[in-house]
PDB file of C-alpha atoms in Angstrom:
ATOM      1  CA  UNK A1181       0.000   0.000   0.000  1.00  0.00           C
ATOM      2  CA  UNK A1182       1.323   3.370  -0.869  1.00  0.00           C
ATOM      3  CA  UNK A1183       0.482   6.479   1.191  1.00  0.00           C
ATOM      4  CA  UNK A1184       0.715  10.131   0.153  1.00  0.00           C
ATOM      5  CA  UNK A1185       3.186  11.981   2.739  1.00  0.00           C
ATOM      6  CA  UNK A1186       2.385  15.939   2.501  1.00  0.00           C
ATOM      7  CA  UNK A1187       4.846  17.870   4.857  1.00  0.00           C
ATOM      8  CA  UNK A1188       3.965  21.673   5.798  1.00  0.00           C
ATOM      9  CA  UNK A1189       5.392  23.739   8.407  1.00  0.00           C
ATOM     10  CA  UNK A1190       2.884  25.603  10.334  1.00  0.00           C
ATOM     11  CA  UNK A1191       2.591  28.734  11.534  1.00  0.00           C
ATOM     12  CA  UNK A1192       4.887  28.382  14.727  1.00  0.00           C
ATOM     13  CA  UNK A1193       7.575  27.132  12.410  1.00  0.00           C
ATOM     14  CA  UNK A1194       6.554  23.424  13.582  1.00  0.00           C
ATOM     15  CA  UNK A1195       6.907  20.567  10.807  1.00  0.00           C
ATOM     16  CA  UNK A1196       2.796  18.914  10.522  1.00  0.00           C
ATOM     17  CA  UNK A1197       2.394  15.483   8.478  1.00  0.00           C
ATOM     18  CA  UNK A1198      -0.198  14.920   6.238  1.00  0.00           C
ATOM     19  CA  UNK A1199      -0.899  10.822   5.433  1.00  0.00           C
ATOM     20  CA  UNK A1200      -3.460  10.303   2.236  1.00  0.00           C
ATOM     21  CA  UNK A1201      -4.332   6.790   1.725  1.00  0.00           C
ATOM     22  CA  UNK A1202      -5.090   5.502  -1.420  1.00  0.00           C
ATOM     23  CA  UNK A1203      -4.003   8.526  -3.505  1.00  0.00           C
ATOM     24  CA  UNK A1204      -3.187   8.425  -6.690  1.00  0.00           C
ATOM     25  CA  UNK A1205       0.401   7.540  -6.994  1.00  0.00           C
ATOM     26  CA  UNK A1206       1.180   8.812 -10.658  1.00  0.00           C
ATOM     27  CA  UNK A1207       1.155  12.050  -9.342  1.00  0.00           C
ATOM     28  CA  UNK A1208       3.640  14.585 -11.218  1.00  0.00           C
ATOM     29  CA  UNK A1209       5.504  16.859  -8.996  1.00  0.00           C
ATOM     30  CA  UNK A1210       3.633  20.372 -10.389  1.00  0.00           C
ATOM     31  CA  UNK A1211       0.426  18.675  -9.482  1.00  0.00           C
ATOM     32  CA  UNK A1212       1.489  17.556  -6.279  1.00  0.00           C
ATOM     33  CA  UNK A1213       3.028  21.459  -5.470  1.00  0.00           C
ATOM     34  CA  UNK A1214      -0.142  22.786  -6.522  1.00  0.00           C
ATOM     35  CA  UNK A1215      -1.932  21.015  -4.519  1.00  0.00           C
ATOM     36  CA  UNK A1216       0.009  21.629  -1.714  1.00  0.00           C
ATOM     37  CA  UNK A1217      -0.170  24.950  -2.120  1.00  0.00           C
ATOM     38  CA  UNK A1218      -3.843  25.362  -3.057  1.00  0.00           C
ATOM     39  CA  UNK A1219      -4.608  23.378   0.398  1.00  0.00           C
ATOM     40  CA  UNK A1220      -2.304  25.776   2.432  1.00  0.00           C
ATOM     41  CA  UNK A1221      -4.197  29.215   1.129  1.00  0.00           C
ATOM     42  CA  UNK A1222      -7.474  27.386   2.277  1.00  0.00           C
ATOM     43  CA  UNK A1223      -6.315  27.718   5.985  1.00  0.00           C
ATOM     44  CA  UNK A1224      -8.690  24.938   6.657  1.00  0.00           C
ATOM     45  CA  UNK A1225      -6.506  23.528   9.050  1.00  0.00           C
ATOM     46  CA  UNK A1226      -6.124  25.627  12.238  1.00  0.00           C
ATOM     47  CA  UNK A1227      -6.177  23.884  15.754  1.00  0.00           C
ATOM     48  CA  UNK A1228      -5.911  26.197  19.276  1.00  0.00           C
ATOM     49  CA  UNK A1229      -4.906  29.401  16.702  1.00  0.00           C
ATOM     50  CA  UNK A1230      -2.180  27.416  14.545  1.00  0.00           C
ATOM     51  CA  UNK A1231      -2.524  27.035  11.182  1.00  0.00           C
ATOM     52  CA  UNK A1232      -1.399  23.349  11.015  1.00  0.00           C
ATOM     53  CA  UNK A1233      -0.878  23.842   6.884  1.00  0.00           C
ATOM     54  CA  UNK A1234       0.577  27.021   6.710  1.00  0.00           C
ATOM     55  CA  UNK A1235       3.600  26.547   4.585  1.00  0.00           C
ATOM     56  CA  UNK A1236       4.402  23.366   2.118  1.00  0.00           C
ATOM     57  CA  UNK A1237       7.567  21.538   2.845  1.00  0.00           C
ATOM     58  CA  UNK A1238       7.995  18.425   0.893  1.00  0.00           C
ATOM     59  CA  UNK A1239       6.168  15.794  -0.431  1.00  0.00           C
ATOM     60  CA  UNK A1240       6.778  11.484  -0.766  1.00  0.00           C
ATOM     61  CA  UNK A1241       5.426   8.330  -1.451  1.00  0.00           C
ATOM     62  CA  UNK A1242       5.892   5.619   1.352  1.00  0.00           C
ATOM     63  CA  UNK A1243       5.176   2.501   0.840  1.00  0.00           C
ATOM     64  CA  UNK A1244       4.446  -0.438   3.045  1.00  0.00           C
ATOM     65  CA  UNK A1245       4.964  -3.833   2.575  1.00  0.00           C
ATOM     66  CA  UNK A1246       2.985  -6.205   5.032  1.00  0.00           C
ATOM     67  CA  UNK A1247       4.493  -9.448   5.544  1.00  0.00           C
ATOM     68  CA  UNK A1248       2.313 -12.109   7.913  1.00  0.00           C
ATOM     69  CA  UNK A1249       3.468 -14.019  10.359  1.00  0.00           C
ATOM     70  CA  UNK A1250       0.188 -15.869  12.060  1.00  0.00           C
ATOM     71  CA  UNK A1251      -2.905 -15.516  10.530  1.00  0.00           C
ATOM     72  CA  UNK A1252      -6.355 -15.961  11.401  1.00  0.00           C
ATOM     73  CA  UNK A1253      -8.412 -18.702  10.645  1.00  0.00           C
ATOM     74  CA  UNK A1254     -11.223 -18.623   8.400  1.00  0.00           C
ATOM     75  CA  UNK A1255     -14.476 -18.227   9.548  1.00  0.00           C
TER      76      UNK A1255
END
């Protein structure tokens, strides 16, 4: 499964994670800034006075690979 890791500093100069699941992951990098950028001018995200999406930072693609070790049984 591949997650969408947005990174924006806030507005006291802290560093705030945003994880999307199942986004797209042929995302170009212009798309991916503009997006970013479109979401921080909303200032939709603002908890106790802190915009939590002030500035964007970075963006990545993580990916994580389950591997099972006991299982449960079928029902």
């Amino acid at each position: 499964m591949k997650t969408l890791d947005l990174r924006f500093k806030t507005s006291t100069n802290k560093v705030h994670h945003l994880k999307l699941h199942y986004a797209n992951d042929n995302l170009s990098k212009d798309v991916v800034s503009k997006a970013m950028a479109d979401l921080a001018a909303t200032k939709l995200f603002v908890k106790d006075g802190e915009n939590l999406v002030a500035e964007p930072l970075a963006a990545k693609y993580v990916e994580t690979i389950e591997t099972p070790i006991v299982t449960a049984p079928k029902a």
